[in-house]
Coordinates of C-alpha atoms in Angstrom, one line a residue:
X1 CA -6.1 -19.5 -15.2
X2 CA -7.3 -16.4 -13.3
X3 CA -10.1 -14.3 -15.0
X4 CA -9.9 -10.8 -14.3
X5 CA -13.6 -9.8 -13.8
X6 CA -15.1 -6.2 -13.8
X7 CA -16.2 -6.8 -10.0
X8 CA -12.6 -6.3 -9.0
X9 CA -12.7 -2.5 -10.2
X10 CA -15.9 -1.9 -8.9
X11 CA -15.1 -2.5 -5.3
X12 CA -11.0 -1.2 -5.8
X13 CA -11.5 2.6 -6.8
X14 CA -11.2 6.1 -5.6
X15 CA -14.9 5.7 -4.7
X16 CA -15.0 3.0 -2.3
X17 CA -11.2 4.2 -1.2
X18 CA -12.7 7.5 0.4
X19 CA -15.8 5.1 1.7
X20 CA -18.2 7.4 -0.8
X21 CA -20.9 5.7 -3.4
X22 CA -20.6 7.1 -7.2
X23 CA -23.0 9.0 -7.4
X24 CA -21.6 11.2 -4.2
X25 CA -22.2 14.5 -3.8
X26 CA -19.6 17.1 -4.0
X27 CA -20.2 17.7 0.2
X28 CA -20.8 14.0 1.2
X29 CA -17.2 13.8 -0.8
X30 CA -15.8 16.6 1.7
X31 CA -17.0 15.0 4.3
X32 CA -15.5 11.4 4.0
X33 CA -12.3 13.1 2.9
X34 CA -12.2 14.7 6.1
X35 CA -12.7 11.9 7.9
X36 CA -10.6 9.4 5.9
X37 CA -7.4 12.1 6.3
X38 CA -7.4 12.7 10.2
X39 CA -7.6 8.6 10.5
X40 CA -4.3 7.9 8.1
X41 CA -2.5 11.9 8.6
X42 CA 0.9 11.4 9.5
X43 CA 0.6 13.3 12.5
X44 CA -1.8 10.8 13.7
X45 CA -0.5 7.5 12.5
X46 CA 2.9 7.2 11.8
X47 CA 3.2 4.1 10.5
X48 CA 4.0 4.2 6.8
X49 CA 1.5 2.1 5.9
X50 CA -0.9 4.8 7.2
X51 CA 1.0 7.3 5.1
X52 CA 0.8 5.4 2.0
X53 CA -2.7 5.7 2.7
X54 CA -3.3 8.9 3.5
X55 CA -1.1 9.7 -0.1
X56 CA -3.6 7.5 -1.7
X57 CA -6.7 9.0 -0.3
X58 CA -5.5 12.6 -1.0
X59 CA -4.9 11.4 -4.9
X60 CA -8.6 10.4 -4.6
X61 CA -10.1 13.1 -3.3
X62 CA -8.5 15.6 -5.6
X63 CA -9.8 13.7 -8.4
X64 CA -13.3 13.1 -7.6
X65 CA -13.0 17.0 -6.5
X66 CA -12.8 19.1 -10.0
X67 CA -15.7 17.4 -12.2
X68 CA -13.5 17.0 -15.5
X69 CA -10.9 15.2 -13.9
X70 CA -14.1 13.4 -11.6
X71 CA -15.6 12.6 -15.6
X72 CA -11.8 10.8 -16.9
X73 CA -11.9 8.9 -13.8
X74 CA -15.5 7.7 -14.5
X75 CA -14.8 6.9 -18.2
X76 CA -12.3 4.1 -16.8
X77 CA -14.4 2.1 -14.7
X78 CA -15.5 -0.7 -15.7
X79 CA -19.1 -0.2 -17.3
X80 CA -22.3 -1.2 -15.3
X81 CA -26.1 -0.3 -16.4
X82 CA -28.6 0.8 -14.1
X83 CA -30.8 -1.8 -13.3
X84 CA -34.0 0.2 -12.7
X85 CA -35.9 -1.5 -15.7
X86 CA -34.7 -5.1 -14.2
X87 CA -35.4 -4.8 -10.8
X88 CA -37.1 -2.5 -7.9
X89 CA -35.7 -1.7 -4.3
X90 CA -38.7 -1.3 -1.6
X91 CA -37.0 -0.9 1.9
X92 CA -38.7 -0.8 5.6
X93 CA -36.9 0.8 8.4
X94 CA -37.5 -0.2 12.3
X95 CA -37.5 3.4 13.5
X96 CA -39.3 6.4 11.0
X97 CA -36.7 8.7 12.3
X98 CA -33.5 8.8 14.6
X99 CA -33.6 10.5 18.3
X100 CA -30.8 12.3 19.6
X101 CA -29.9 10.0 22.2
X102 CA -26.5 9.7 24.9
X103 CA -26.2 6.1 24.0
X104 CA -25.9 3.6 21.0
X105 CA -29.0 3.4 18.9
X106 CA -30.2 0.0 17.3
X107 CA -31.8 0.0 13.5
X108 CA -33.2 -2.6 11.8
X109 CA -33.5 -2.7 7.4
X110 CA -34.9 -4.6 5.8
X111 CA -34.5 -4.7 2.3
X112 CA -36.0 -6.3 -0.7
X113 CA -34.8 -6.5 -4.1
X114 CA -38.1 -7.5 -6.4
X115 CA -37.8 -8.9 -10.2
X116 CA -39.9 -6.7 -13.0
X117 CA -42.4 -9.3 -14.2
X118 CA -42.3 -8.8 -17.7
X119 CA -38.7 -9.6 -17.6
X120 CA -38.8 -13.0 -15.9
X121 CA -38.6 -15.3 -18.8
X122 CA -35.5 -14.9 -20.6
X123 CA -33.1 -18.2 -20.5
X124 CA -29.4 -18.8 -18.9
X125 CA -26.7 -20.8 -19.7
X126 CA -24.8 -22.5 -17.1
X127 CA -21.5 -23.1 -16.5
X128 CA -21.9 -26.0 -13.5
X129 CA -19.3 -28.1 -12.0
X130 CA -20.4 -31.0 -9.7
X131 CA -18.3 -31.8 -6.8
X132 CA -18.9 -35.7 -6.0
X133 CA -17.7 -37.3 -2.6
X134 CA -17.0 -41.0 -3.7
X135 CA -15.2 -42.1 -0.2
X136 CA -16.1 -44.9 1.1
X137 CA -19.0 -44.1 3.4
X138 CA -21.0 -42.8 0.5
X139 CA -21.4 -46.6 -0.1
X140 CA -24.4 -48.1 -0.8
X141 CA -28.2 -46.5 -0.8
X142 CA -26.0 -42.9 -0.4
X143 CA -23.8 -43.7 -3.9
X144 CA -27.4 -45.0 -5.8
X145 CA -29.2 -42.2 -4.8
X146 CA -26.1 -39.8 -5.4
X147 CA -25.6 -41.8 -9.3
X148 CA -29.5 -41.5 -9.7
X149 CA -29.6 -37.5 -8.8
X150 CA -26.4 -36.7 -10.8
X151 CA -28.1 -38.3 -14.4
X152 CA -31.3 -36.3 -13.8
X153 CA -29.0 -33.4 -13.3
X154 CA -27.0 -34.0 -16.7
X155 CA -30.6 -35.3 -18.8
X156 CA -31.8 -31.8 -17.9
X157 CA -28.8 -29.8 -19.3
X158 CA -29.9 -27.7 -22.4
X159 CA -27.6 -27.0 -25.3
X160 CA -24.8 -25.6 -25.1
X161 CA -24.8 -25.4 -21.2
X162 CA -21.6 -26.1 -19.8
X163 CA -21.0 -29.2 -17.2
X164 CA -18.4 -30.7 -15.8
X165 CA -17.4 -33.8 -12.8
X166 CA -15.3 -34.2 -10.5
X167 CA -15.5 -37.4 -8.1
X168 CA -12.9 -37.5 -5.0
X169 CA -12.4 -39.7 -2.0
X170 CA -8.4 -39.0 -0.8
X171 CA -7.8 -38.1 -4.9
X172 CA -9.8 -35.8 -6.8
X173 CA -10.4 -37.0 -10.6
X174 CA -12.1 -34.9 -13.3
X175 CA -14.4 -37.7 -14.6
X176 CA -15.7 -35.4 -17.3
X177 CA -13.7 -32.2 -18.3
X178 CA -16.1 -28.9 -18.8
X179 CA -17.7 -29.5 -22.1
X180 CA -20.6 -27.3 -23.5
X181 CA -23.5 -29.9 -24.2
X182 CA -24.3 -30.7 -28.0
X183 CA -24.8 -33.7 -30.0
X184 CA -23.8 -37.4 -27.6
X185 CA -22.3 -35.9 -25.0
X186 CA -24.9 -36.4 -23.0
X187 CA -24.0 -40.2 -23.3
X188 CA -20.6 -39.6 -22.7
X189 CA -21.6 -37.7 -19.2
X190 CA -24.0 -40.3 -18.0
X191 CA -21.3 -43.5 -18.8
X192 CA -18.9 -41.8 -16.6
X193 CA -21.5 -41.1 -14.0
X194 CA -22.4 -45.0 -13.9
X195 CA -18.8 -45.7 -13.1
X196 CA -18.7 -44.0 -9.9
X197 CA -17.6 -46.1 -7.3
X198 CA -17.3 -45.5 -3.6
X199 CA -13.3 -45.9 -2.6
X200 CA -10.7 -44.2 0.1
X201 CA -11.2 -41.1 2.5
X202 CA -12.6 -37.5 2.3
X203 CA -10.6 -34.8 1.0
X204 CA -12.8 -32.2 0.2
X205 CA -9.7 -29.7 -0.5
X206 CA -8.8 -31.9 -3.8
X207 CA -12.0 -32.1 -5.0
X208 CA -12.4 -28.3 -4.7
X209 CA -9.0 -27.2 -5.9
X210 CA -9.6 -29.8 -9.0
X211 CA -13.4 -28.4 -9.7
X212 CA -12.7 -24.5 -9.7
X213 CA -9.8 -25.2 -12.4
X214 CA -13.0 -26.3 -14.2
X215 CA -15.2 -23.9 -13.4
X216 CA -12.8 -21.8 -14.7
X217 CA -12.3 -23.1 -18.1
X218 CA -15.9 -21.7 -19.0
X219 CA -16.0 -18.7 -16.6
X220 CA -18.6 -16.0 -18.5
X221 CA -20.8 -13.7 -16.7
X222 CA -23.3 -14.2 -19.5
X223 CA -23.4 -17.9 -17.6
X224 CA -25.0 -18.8 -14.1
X225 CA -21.1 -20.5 -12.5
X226 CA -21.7 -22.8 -10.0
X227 CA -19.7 -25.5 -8.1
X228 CA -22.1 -28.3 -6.2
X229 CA -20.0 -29.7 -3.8
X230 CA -22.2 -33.4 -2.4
X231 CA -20.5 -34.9 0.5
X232 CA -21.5 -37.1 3.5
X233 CA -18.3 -36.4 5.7
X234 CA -15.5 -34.2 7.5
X235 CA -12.7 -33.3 5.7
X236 CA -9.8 -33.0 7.9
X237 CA -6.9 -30.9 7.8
X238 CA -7.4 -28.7 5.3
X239 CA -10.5 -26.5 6.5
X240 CA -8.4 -23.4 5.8
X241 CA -7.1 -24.3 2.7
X242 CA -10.8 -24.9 1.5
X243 CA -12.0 -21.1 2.8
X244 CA -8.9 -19.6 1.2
X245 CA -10.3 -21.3 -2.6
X246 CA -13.7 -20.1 -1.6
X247 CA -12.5 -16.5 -1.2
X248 CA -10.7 -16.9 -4.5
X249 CA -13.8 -18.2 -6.2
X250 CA -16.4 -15.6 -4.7
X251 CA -13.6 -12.9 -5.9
X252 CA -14.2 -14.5 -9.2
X253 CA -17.7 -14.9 -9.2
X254 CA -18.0 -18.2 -9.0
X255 CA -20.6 -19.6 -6.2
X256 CA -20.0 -22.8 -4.0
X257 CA -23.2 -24.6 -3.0
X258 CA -23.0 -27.8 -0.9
X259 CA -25.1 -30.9 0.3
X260 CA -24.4 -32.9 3.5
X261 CA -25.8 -35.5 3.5
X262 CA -26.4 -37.9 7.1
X263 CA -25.6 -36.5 10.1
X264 CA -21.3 -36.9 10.0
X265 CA -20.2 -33.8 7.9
X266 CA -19.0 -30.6 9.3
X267 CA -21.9 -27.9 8.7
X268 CA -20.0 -25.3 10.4
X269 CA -17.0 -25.6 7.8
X270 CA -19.6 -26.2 5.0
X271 CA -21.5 -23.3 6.1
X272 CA -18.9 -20.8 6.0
X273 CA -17.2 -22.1 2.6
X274 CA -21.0 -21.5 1.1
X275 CA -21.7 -18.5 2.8
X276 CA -18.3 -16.9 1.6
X277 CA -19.2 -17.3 -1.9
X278 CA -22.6 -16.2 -1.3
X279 CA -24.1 -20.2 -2.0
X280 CA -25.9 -22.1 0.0
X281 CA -25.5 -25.1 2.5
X282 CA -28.6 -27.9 3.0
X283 CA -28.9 -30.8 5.2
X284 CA -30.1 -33.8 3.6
X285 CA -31.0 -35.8 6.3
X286 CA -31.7 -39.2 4.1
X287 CA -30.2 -39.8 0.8
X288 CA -33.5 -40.6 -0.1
X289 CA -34.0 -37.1 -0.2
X290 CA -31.1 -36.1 -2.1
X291 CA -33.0 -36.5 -5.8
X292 CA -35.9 -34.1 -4.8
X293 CA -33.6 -31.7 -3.6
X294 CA -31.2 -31.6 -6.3
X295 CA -34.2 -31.4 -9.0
X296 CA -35.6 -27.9 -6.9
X297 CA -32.2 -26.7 -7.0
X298 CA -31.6 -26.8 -10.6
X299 CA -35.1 -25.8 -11.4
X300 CA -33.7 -22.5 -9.6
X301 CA -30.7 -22.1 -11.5
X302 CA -32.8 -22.3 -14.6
X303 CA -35.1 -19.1 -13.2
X304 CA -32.1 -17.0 -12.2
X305 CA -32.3 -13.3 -13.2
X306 CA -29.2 -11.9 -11.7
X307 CA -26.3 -14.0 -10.7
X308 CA -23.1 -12.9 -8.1
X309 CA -25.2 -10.2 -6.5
X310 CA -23.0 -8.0 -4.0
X311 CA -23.7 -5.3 -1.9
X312 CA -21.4 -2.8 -0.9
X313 CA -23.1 -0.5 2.1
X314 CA -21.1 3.2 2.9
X315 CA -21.6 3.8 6.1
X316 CA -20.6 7.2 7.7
X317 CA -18.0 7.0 10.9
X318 CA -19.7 5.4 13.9
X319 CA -22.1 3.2 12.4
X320 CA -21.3 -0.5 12.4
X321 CA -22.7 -3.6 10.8
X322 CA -23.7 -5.7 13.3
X323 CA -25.5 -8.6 11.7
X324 CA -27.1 -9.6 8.3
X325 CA -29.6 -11.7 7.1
X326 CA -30.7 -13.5 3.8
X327 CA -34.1 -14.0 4.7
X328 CA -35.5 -15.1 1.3
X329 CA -35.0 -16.8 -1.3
X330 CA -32.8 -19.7 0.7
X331 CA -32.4 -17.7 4.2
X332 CA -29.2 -17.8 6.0
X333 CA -27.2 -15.7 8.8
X334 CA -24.6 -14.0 6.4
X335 CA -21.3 -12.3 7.3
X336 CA -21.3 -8.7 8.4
X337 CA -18.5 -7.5 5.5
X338 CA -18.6 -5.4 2.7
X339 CA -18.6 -6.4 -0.5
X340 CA -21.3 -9.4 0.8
X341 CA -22.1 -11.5 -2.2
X342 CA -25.5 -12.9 -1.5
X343 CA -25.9 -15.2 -4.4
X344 CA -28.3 -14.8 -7.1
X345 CA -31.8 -13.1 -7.7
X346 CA -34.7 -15.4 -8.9
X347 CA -37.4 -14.3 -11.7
X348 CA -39.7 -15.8 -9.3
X349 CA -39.1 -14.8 -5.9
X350 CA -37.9 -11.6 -4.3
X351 CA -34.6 -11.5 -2.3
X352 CA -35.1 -9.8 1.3
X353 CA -32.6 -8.8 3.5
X354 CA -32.3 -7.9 7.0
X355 CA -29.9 -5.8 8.0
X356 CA -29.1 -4.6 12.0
X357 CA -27.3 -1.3 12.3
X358 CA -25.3 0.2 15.3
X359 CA -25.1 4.1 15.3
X360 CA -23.2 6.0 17.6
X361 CA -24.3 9.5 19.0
X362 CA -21.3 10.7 17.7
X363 CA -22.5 9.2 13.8
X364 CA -26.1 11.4 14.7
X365 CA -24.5 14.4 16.1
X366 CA -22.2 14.9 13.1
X367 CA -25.1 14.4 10.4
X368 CA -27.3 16.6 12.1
X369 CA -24.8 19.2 12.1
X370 CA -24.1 18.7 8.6
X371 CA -27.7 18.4 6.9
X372 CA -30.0 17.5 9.8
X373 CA -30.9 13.9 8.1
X374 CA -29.0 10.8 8.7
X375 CA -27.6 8.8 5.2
X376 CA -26.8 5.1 3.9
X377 CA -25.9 4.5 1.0
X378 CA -25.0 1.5 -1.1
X379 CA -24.6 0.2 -4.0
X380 CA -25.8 -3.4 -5.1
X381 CA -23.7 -4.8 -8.4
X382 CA -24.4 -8.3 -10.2
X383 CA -24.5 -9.7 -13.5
X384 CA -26.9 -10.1 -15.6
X385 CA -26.4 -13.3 -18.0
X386 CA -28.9 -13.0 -20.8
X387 CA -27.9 -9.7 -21.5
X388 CA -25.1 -8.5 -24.1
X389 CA -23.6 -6.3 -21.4
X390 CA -24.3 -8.4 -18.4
X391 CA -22.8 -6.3 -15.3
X392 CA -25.6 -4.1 -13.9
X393 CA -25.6 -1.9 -11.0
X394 CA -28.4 -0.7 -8.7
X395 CA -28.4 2.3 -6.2
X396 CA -29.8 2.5 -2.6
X397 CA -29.5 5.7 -0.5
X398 CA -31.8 5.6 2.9
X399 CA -32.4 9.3 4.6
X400 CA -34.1 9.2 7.9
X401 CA -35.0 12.6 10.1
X402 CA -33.0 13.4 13.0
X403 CA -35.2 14.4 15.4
X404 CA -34.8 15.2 19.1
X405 CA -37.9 12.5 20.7
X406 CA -38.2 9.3 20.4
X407 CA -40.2 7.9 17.4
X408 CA -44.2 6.7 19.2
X409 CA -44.6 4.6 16.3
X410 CA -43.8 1.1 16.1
X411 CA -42.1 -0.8 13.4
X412 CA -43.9 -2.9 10.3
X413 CA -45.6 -6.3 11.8
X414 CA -43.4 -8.0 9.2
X415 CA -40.0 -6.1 9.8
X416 CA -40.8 -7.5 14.1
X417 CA -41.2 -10.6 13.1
X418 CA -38.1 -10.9 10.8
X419 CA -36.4 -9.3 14.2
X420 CA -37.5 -12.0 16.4
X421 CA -36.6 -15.1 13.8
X422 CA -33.5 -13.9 13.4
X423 CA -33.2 -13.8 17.7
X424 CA -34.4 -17.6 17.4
X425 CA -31.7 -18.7 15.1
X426 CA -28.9 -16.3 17.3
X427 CA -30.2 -17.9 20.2
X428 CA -29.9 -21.4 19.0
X429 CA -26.2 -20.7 17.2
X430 CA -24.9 -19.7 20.6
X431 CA -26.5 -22.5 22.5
X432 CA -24.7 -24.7 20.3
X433 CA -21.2 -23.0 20.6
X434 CA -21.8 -23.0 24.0
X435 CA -22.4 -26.8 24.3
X436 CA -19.7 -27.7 21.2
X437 CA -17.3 -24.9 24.2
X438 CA -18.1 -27.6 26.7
X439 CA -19.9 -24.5 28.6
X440 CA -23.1 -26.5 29.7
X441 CA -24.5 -23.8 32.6
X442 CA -24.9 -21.7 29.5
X443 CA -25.9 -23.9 26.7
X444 CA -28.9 -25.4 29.2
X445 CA -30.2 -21.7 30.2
X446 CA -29.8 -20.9 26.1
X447 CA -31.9 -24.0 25.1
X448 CA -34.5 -23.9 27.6
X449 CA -35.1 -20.2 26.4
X450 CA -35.2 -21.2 22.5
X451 CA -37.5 -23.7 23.4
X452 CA -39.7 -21.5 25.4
X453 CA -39.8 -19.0 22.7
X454 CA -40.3 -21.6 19.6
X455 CA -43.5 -22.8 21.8
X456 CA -44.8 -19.2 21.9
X457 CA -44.0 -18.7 18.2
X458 CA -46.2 -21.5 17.8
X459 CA -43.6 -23.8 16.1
X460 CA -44.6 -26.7 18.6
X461 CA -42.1 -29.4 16.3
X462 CA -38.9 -27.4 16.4
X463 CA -39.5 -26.8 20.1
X464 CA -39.7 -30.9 20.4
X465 CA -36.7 -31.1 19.2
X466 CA -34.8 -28.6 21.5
X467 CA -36.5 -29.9 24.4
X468 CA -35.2 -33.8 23.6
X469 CA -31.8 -32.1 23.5
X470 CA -32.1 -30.4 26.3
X471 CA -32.4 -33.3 27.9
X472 CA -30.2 -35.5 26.0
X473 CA -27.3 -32.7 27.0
X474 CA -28.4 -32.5 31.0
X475 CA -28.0 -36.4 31.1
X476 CA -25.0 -37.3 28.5
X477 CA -23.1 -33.4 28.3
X478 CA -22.9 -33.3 24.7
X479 CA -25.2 -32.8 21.9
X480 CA -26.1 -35.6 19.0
X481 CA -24.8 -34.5 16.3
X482 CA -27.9 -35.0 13.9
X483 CA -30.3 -33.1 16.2
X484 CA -27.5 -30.3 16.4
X485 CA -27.8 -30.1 12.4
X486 CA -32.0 -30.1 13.1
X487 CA -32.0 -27.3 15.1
X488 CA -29.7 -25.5 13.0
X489 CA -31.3 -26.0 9.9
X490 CA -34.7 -26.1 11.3
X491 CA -34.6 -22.6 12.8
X492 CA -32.4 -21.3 10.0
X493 CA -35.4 -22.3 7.3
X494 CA -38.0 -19.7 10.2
X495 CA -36.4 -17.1 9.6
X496 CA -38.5 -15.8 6.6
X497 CA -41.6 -14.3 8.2
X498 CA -45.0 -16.0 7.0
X499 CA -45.3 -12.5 5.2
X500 CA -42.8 -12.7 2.9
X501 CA -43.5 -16.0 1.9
X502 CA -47.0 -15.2 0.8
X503 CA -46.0 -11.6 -1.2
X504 CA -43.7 -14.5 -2.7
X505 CA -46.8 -17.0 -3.6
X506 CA -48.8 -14.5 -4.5
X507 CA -50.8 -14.1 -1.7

């Protein structure tokens, strides 16, 4: 059963058709009118798709046009609060205003989304779904730990949270069926939890299919949803079948975090199913390990403010997305799309963002002709579960100067040192898809760079590890796969500058 959620009508509108934020003006709606007609006019683009379009956009436009009609159209949107009580929006920019210049322009943003603090102790319910891998490699110390984990997960449900199992090897099986905690069925949980027994292959594509029917069943926004998907191995086969359920599940608002655990699972695939939903992928390099982690993470879910946060960025013609980063809490390279679901917001932590722009001349020459200032906008949208009305919006609108000179001053210390963390973690992704290419000339070069540059950032340990690589790949011309999920991980958990986490301690 589908849910239709109020997320769908936020990003499918009149509003995000003509590429405009709500709240645009009556000349910013002129403007992307303009632009949106000459791209889909018949005379242009004679493909009827392109004139189905262009019909659509004019509808839009002379709607949002006369204020009345503009007002009606408003009424019918699904209903979001501002969120300016809840949370705060502090921005820094790399550049204090844009020069006039004959060639592409680069601008870093970083963003950061900051809980209130009086409002950081009201109480969720979740709506979890555990994903268990019960092939058999997870024989064993891996099935003890994994059985051991799992109970401290269920003995610190609360009542009336909603949990539900699914084990699967070449099968899936709903062990427990979602059931909202009260009375024994705690008992109930943990009895099926002893029977798990490690049998057959890895299909990870049941197990997910099986789990977001669950997930499902309990779908609220007034609940954290979550599917933990623990496996130790490749799924094969059915890669894309996976993504597609992912992109049904973010759609519906329902996140996808994973655990790999060893070194023989694919973190590329389980990377992109997380990062689609807006979850998050770890490495659990021992299953020894895997209780620790598992108890952080659900003492996260219980501090969740905001759940299913999206952003949806309008930027005018010319300027292109080029790369995004989650840099706290749980950093991670994101993909440059809009809407980007970036998980949830913590009562206890910030969530900062890094953004890098590409602007045109063209983008500059055009908004200094029509106000002299250059303007992104964006919208961020999540839910809010302990609230009666739980979907809440929050606006962002940056305005820099355009200005004919270059700007003399230079960027925040912390915004340069996000930039160059995010260049180690780039640099270390392409060395790897060089050497996974079989290009070995370039993955060398790429390496000896990161670990140069790790060295001078004064993360002696990581550079260790590239540098055994290095050398493991000049004499054998591939990379192991454990020290391939090392670096990746390892790099990936630099990216928050030292700054951030201090504002985030306190410090």
């Amino acid at each position: 059963m589908e849910v239709k959620r109020p997320l769908d009508a936020v990003w499918d509108n009149y509003y995000t058709l003509l590429g405009v934020p709500r709240d645009a003006t009556a000349e910013e709606l002129q403007r992307a009118y303009r632009l949106a007609a000459r791209r889909f006019h018949p005379d242009r683009n004679p493909s009827p798709e392109a004139t189905e379009q262009f019909l659509r956009i004019q509808e839009a436009f002379e709607t949002l046009r006369d204020p009345k009609r503009r007002a009606r159209y408003d009424r019918k949107l699904p209903a979001l609060a501002e969120a300016e009580d809840l949370v705060t929006l502090r921005y820094q920019v790399s550049l204090p205003h844009l020069p006039l210049l004959q060639e592409p322009l680069v601008l870093y943003l970083m963003l950061t989304l900051q809980p209130v603090a009086e409002r950081t102790e009201e109480s969720v319910l979740l709506n979890l779904v555990l994903v268990l891998d019960r092939s058999t490699s997870m024989k064993g110390s891996r099935m003890a730990a994994l059985k051991q984990a799992t109970t401290e997960i269920v003995e610190q449900l609360g009542e009336g949270d909603v949990i539900s199992l699914v084990a699967f090897d070449d099968w899936a099986e709903v062990l427990v069926p979602a059931t909202p905690m009260q009375g024994r069925d705690q008992e109930r949980v943990l009895a099926a939890v002893r029977r798990l027994n490690p049998q057959g292959g890895t299909e990870i594509r049941r197990g997910l299919e099986t789990a977001y029917e669950q997930a499902l069943r309990y779908y609220s926004p007034e609940r954290v949803n979550r599917v933990l998907l623990i496996t130790d191995g490749h799924t094969y086969g059915d890669e894309a079948a996976c993504l597609e359920l992912a992109r049904k599940a973010a759609a519906q608002g329902v996140a996808i975090d994973a655990l790999g655990i060893g070194s023989d699972w694919n973190d590329n695939f389980l990377v992109e199913l997380t990062r689609i939903t807006g979850g998050i992928c770890q490495h659990i390099a021992q299953s020894s390990d895997l209780v620790a982690v598992l108890r952080e993470q659900m003492r996260d879910l219980g501090h969740i403010l905001a759940d299913g946060v999206e952003v949806f960025f309008y930027p005018p013609e010319g300027v292109h997305l080029q790369q995004v980063f989650r840099l706290t809490p749980a950093a991670e390279a994101l993909e440059p799309r809009f809407p980007l679901p970036l998980g949830a917001l913590y009562t206890n932590q910030p969530m900062t963002l890094l953004f890098e722009w590409q602007i045109e001349p063209l983008a500059l020459e055009q908004a200094q002709r029509a106000a002299r200032h250059f303007t992104l906008p964006a919208e961020f949208v999540f839910a809010i579960p302990s609230r009666a009305q739980p979907w809440h919006r929050l606006a962002f609108r940056l305005r820099l100067p355009i200005k004919e000179e270059v700007p003399d001053l230079q960027p925040p210390p912390v915004l340069v040192e996000a930039v160059n963390r995010a260049t180690l973690y780039r640099l270390q992704e392409k060395a790897r898809q060089d050497a996974e290419a079989g290009r070995w000339l370039e993955a060398t070069r790429r390496f000896e760079d990161l670990a140069t540059r790790l060295l001078m950032s004064g993360e002696v340990e990581m550079a260790r590890t590239v540098q055994r690589e290095l050398a493991r790949l000049r004499r054998t011309s591939r990379l192991s796969p454990d020290a391939a999920k090392t670096m990746r991980f390892g790099t990936r958990a630099l990216l928050p500058p030292p700054q951030l986490l201090n504002e985030e301690r306190g410090g």
